[in-house]
PDB file of C-alpha atoms in Angstrom:
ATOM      1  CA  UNK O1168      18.144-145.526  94.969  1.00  0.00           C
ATOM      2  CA  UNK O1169      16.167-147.150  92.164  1.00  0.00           C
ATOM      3  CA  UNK O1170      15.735-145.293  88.933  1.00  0.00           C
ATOM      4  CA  UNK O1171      13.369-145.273  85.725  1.00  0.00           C
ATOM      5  CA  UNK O1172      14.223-142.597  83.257  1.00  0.00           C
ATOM      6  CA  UNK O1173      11.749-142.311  80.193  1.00  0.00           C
ATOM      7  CA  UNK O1174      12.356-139.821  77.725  1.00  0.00           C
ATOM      8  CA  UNK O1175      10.864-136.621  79.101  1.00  0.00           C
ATOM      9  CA  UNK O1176      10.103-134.728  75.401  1.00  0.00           C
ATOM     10  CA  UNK O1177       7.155-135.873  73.226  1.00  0.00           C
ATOM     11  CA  UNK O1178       7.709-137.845  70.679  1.00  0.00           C
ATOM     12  CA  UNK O1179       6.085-136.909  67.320  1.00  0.00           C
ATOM     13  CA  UNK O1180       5.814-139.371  64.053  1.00  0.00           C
ATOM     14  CA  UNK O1181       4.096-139.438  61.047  1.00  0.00           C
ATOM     15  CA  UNK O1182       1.475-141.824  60.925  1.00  0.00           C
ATOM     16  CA  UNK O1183       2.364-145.215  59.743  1.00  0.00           C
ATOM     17  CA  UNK O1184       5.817-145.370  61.037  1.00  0.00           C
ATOM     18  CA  UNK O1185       7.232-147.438  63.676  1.00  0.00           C
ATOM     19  CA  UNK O1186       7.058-145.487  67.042  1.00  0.00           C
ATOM     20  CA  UNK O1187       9.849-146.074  69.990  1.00  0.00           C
ATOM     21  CA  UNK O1188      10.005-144.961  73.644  1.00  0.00           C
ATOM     22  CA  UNK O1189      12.863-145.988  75.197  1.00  0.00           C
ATOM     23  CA  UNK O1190      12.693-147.400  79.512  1.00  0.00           C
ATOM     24  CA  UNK O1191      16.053-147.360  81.618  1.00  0.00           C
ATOM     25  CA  UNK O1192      16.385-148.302  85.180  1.00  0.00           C
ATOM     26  CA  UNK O1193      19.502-147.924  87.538  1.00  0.00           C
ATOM     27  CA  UNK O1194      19.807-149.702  90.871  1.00  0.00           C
ATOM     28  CA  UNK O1195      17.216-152.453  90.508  1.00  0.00           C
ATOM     29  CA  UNK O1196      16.885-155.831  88.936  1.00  0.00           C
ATOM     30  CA  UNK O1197      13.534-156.414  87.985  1.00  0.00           C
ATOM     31  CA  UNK O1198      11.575-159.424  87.679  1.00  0.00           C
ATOM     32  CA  UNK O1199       9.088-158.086  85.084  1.00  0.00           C
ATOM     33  CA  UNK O1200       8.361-154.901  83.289  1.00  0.00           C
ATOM     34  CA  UNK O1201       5.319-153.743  82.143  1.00  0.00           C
ATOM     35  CA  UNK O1202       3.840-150.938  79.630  1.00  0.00           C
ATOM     36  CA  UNK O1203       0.887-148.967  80.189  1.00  0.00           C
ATOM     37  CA  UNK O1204      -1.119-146.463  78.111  1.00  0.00           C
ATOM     38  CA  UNK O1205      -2.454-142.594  79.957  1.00  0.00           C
ATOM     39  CA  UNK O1206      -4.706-141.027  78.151  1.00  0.00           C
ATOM     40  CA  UNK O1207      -5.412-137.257  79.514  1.00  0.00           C
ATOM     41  CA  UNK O1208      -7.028-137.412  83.379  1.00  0.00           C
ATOM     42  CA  UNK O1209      -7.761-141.070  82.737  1.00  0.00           C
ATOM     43  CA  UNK O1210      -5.910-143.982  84.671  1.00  0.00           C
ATOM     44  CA  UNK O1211      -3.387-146.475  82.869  1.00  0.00           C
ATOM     45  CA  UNK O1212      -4.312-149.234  80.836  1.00  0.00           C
ATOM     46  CA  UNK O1213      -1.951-151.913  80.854  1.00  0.00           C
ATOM     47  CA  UNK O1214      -0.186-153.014  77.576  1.00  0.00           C
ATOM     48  CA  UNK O1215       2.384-155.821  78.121  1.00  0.00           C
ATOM     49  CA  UNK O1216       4.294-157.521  80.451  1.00  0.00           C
ATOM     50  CA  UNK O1217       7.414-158.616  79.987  1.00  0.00           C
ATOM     51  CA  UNK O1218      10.146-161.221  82.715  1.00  0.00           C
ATOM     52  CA  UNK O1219      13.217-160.875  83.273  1.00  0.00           C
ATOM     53  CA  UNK O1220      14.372-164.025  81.191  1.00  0.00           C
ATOM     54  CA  UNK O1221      12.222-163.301  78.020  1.00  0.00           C
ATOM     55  CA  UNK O1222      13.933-160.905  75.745  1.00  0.00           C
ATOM     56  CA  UNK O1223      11.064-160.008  73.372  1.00  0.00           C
ATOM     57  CA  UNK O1224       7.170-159.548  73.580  1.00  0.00           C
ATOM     58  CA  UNK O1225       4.516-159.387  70.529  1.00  0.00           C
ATOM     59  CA  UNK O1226       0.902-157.777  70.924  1.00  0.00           C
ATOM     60  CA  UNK O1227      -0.875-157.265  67.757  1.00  0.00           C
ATOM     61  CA  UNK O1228       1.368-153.772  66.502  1.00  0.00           C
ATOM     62  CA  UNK O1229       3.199-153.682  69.984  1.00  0.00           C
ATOM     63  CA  UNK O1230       6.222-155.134  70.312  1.00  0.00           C
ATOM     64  CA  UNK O1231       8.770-155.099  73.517  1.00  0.00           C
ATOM     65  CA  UNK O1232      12.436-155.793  74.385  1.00  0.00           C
ATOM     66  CA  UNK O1233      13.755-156.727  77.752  1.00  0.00           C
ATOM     67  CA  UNK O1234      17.643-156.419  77.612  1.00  0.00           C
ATOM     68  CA  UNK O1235      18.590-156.981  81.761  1.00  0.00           C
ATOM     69  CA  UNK O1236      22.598-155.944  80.864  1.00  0.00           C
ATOM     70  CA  UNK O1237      21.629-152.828  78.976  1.00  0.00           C
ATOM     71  CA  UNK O1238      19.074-152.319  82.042  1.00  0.00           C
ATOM     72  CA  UNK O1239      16.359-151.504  79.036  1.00  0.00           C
ATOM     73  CA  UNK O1240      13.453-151.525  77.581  1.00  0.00           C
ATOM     74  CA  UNK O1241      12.298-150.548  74.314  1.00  0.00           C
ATOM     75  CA  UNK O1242       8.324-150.349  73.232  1.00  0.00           C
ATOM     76  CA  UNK O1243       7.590-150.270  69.381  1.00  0.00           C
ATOM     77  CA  UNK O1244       4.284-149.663  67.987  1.00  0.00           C
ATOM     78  CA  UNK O1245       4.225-150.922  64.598  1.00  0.00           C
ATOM     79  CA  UNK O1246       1.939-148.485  61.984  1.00  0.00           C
ATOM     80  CA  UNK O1247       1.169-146.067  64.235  1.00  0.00           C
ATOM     81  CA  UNK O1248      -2.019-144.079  63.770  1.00  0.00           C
ATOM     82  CA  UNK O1249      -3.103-141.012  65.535  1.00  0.00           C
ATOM     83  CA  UNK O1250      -5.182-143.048  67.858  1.00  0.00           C
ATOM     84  CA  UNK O1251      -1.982-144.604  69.602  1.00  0.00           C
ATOM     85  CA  UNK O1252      -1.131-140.758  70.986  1.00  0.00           C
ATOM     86  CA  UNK O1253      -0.953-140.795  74.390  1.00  0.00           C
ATOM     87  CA  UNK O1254       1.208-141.307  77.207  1.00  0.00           C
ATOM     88  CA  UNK O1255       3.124-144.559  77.712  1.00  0.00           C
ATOM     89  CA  UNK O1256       4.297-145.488  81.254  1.00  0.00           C
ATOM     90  CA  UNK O1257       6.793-148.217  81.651  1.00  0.00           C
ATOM     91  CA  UNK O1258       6.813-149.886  85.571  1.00  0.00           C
ATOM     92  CA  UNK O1259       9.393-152.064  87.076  1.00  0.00           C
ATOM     93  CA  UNK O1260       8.415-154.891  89.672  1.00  0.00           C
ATOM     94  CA  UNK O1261       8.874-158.076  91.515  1.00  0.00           C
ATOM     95  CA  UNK O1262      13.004-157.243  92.204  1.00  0.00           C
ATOM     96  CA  UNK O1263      13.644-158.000  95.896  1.00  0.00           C
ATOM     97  CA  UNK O1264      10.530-159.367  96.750  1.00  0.00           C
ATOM     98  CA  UNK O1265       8.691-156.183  95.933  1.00  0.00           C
ATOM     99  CA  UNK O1266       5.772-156.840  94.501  1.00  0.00           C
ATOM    100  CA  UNK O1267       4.774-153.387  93.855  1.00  0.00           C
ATOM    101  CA  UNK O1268       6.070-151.940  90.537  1.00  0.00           C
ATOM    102  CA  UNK O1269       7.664-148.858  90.429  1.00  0.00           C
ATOM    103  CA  UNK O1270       6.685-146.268  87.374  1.00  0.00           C
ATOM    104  CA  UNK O1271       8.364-144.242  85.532  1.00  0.00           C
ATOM    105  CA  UNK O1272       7.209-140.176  84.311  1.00  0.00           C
ATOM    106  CA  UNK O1273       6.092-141.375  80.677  1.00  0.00           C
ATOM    107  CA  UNK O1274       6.472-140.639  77.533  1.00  0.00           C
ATOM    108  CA  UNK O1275       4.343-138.628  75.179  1.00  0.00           C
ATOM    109  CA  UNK O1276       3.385-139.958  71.701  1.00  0.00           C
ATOM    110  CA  UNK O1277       2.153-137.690  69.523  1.00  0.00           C
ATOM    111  CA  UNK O1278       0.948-139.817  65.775  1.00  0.00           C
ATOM    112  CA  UNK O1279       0.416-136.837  63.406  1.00  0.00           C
ATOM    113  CA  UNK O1280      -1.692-137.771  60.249  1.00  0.00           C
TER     114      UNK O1280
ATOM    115  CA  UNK E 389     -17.504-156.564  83.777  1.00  0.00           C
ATOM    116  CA  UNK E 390     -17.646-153.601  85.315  1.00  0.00           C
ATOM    117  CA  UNK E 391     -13.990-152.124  85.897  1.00  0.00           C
ATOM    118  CA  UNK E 392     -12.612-150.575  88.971  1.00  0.00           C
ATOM    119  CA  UNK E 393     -14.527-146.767  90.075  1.00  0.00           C
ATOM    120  CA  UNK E 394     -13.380-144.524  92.511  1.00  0.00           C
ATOM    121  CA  UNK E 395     -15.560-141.520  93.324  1.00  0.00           C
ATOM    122  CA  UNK E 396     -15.742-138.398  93.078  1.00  0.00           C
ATOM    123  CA  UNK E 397     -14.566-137.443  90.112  1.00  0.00           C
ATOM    124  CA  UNK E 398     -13.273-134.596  91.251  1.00  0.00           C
ATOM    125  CA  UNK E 399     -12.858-132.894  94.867  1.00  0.00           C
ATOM    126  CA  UNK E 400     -12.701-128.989  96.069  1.00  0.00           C
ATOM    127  CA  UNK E 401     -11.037-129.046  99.312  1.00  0.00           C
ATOM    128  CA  UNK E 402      -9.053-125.632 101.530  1.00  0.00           C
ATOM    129  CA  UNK E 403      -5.951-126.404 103.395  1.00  0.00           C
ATOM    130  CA  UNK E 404      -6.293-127.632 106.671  1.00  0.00           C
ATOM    131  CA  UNK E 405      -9.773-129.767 105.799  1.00  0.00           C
ATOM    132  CA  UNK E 406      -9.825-133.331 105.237  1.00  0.00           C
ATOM    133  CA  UNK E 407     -10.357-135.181 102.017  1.00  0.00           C
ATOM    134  CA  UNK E 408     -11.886-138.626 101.625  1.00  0.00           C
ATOM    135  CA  UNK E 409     -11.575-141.074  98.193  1.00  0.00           C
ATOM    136  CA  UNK E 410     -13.464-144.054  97.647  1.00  0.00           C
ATOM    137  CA  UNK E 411     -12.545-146.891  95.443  1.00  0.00           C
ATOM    138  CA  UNK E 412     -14.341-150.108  94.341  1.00  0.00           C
ATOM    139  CA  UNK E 413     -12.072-152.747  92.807  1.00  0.00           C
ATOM    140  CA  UNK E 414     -13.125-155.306  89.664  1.00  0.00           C
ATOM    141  CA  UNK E 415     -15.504-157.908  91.088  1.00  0.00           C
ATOM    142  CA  UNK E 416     -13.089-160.451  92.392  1.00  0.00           C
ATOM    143  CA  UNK E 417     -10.364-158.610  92.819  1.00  0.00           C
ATOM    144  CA  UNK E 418      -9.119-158.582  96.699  1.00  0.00           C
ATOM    145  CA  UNK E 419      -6.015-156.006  96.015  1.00  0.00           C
ATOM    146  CA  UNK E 420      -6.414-152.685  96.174  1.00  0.00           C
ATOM    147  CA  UNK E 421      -3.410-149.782  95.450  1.00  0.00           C
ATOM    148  CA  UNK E 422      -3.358-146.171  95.984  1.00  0.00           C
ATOM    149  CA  UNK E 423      -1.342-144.288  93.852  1.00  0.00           C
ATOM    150  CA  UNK E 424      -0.453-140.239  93.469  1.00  0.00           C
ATOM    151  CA  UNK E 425      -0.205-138.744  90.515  1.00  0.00           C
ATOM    152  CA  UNK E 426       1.361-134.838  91.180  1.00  0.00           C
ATOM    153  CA  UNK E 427       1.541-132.855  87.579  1.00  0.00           C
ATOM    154  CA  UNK E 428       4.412-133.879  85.834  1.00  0.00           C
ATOM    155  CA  UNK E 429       5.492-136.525  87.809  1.00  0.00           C
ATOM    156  CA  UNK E 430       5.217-140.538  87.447  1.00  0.00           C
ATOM    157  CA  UNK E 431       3.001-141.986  89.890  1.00  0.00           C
ATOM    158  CA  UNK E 432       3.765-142.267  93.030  1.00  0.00           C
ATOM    159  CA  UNK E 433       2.967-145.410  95.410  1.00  0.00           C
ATOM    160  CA  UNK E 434       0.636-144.483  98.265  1.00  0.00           C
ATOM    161  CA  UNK E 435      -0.750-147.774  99.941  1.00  0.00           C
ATOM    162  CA  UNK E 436      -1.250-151.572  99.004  1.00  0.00           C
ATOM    163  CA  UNK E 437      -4.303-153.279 100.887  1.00  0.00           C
ATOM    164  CA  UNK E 438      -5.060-157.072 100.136  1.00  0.00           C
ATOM    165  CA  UNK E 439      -8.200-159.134 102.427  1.00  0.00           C
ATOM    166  CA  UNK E 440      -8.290-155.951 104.387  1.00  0.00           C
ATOM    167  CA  UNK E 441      -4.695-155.946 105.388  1.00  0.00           C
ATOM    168  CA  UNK E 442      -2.681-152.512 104.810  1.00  0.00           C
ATOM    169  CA  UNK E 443       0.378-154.835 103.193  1.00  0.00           C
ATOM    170  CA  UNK E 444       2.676-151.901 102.352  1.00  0.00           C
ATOM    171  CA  UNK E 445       3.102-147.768 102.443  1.00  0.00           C
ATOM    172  CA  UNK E 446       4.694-145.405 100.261  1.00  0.00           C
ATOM    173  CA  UNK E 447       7.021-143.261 101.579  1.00  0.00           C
ATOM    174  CA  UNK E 448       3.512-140.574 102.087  1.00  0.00           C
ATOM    175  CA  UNK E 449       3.877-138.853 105.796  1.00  0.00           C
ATOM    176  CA  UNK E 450       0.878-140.664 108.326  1.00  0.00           C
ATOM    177  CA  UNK E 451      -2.031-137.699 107.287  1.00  0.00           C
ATOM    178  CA  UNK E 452      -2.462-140.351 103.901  1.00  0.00           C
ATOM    179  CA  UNK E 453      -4.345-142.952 105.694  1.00  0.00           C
ATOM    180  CA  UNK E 454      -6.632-145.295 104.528  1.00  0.00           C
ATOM    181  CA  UNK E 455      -9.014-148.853 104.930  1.00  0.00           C
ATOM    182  CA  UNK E 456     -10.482-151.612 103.200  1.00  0.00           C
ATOM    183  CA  UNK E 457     -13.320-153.010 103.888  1.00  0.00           C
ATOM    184  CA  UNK E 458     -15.041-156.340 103.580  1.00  0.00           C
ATOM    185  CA  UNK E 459     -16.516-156.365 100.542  1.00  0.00           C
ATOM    186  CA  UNK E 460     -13.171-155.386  99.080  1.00  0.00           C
ATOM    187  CA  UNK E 461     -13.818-151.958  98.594  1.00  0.00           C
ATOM    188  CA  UNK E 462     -11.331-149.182 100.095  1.00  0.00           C
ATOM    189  CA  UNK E 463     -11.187-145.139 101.260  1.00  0.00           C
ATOM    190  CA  UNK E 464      -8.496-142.942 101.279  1.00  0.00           C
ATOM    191  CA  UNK E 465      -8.298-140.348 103.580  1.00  0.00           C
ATOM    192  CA  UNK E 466      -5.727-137.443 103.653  1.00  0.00           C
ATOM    193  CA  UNK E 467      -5.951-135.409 106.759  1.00  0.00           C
ATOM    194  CA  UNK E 468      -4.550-131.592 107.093  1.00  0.00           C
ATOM    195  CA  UNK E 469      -4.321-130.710 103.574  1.00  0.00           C
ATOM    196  CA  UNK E 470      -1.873-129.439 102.090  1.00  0.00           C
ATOM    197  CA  UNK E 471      -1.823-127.500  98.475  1.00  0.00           C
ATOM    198  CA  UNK E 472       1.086-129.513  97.508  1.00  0.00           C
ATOM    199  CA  UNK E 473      -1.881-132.651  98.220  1.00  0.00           C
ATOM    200  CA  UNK E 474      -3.552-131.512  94.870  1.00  0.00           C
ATOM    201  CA  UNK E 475      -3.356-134.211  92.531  1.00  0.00           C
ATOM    202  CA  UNK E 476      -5.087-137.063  90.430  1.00  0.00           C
ATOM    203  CA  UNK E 477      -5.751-140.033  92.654  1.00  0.00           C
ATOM    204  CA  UNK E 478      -5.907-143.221  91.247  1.00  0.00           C
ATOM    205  CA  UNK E 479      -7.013-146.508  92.264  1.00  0.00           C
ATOM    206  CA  UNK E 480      -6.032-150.214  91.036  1.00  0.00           C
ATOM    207  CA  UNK E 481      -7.004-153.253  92.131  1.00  0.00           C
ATOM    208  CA  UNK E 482      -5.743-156.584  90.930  1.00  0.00           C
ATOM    209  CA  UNK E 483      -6.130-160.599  91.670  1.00  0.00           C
ATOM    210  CA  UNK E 484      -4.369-161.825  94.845  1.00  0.00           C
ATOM    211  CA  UNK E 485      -0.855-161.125  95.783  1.00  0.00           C
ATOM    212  CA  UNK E 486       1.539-162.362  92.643  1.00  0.00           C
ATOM    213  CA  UNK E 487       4.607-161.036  91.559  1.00  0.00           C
ATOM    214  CA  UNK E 488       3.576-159.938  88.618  1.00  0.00           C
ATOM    215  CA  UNK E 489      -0.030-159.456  88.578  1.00  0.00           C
ATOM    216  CA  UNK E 490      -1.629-156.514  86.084  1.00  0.00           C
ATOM    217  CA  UNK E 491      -3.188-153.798  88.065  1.00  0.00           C
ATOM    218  CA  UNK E 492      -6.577-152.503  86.827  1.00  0.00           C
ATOM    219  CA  UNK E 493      -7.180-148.765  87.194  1.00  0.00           C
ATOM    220  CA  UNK E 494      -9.641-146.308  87.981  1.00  0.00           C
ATOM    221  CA  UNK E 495     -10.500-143.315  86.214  1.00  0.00           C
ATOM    222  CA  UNK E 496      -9.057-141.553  88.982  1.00  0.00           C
ATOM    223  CA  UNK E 497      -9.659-138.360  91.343  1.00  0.00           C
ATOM    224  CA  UNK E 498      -9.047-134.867  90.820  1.00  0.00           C
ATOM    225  CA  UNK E 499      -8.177-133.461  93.931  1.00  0.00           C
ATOM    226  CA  UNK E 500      -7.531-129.685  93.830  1.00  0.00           C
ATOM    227  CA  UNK E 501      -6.098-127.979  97.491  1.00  0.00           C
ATOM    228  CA  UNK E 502      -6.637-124.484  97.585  1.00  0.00           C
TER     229      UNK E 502
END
């Protein structure tokens, strides 16, 4: 069956340096990928979206790899500041005409000042 | 632009009663999801409904039910409660079917089963 794995332990990083959450997947080819931002008993808000034949994405301090042979993604926030912690979600869609993305558990950022 | 609500915030229910979520999606938007959000775990996919259509299901037993209704808008309704129900709800709504169209969310509802 199709699987996400995102690092289940917080990450923690002193602010401004370069923050990474790692997104693998098992048993699916994905058309696009797409990172979203929790915030405590609030909904997602989405980041990026990435395809399947682009291998890199810039947003302002974001920045996002696709590698499809690795089956992974990689999310960078450049500078980090306190205000980026959260919880980052990472979905998978569009692979066998699904058009509803699969998401993973998240990954905790915690920016310390 | 207002973004998508869903109401209420949060919801008391007892096992056995019924529970009922509402959800109204970005002005334009004519898909609506339902998603589950148990603590701890990712979210889960309840139900897609696009121009009033249910389009797809989760793999959520037949007590998760739910409709959409003309002006876009949508309910959920989970019958026979269970405690292992309690969870955030969340809604999303997004532009017509695409393959890879962003999904707007709700704030969500807190549904506690006791």
């Amino acid at each position: 069956s199709q699987k996400i794995e995102q690092n289940s332990e917080a990450l923690n990083i002193q602010e401004g340096k370069t923050a990474t959450l790692t997104c693998n997947y098992t048993n699916y080819s994905p058309a696009y990928l797409q990172w979203y931002r929790q915030d405590p008993g609030r909904g997602p808000v989405f980041l990026l979206l990435i395809r399947e034949n682009e291998k890199e994405k810039r947003k302002e301090r974001l920045k996002v790899t696709f590698d499809t042979t690795l089956k992974q993604s990689l999310f960078h926030i450049t500078a980090s500041q306190p205000a980026d912690s959260a919880t980052y979600l990472c979905a998978l869609g569009g692979g066998g005409g699904s058009y509803i993305p699969t998401f993973g558990r998240g990954t905790s950022l915690i920016v310390h000042p | 632009e207002a973004g998508v609500t869903q109401s209420p915030t949060h919801l008391i229910k007892t096992r056995g009663q019924q529970a009922t979520l509402r959800c109204s999606p970005i002005s334009g938007h004519t898909s609506v999801y339902w998603y589950q959000q148990a603590l701890g775990l990712g979210l889960q996919f309840l139900l897609w409904y696009d121009e009033g259509e249910e389009r797809n299901r989760g793999n959520f037993p037949p007590r998760f039910s739910g409709r959409q209704f003309p002006n876009y808008s949508s309910e959920l309704n989970v019958n026979a409660l269970e405690l292992e129900d309690s969870a955030l709800y969340l809604c999303a709504s997004s532009l017509e079917l695409a393959a890879d169209n962003e999904q707007f969310f709700g704030p969500g509802t807190r549904l506690t089963v006791l």
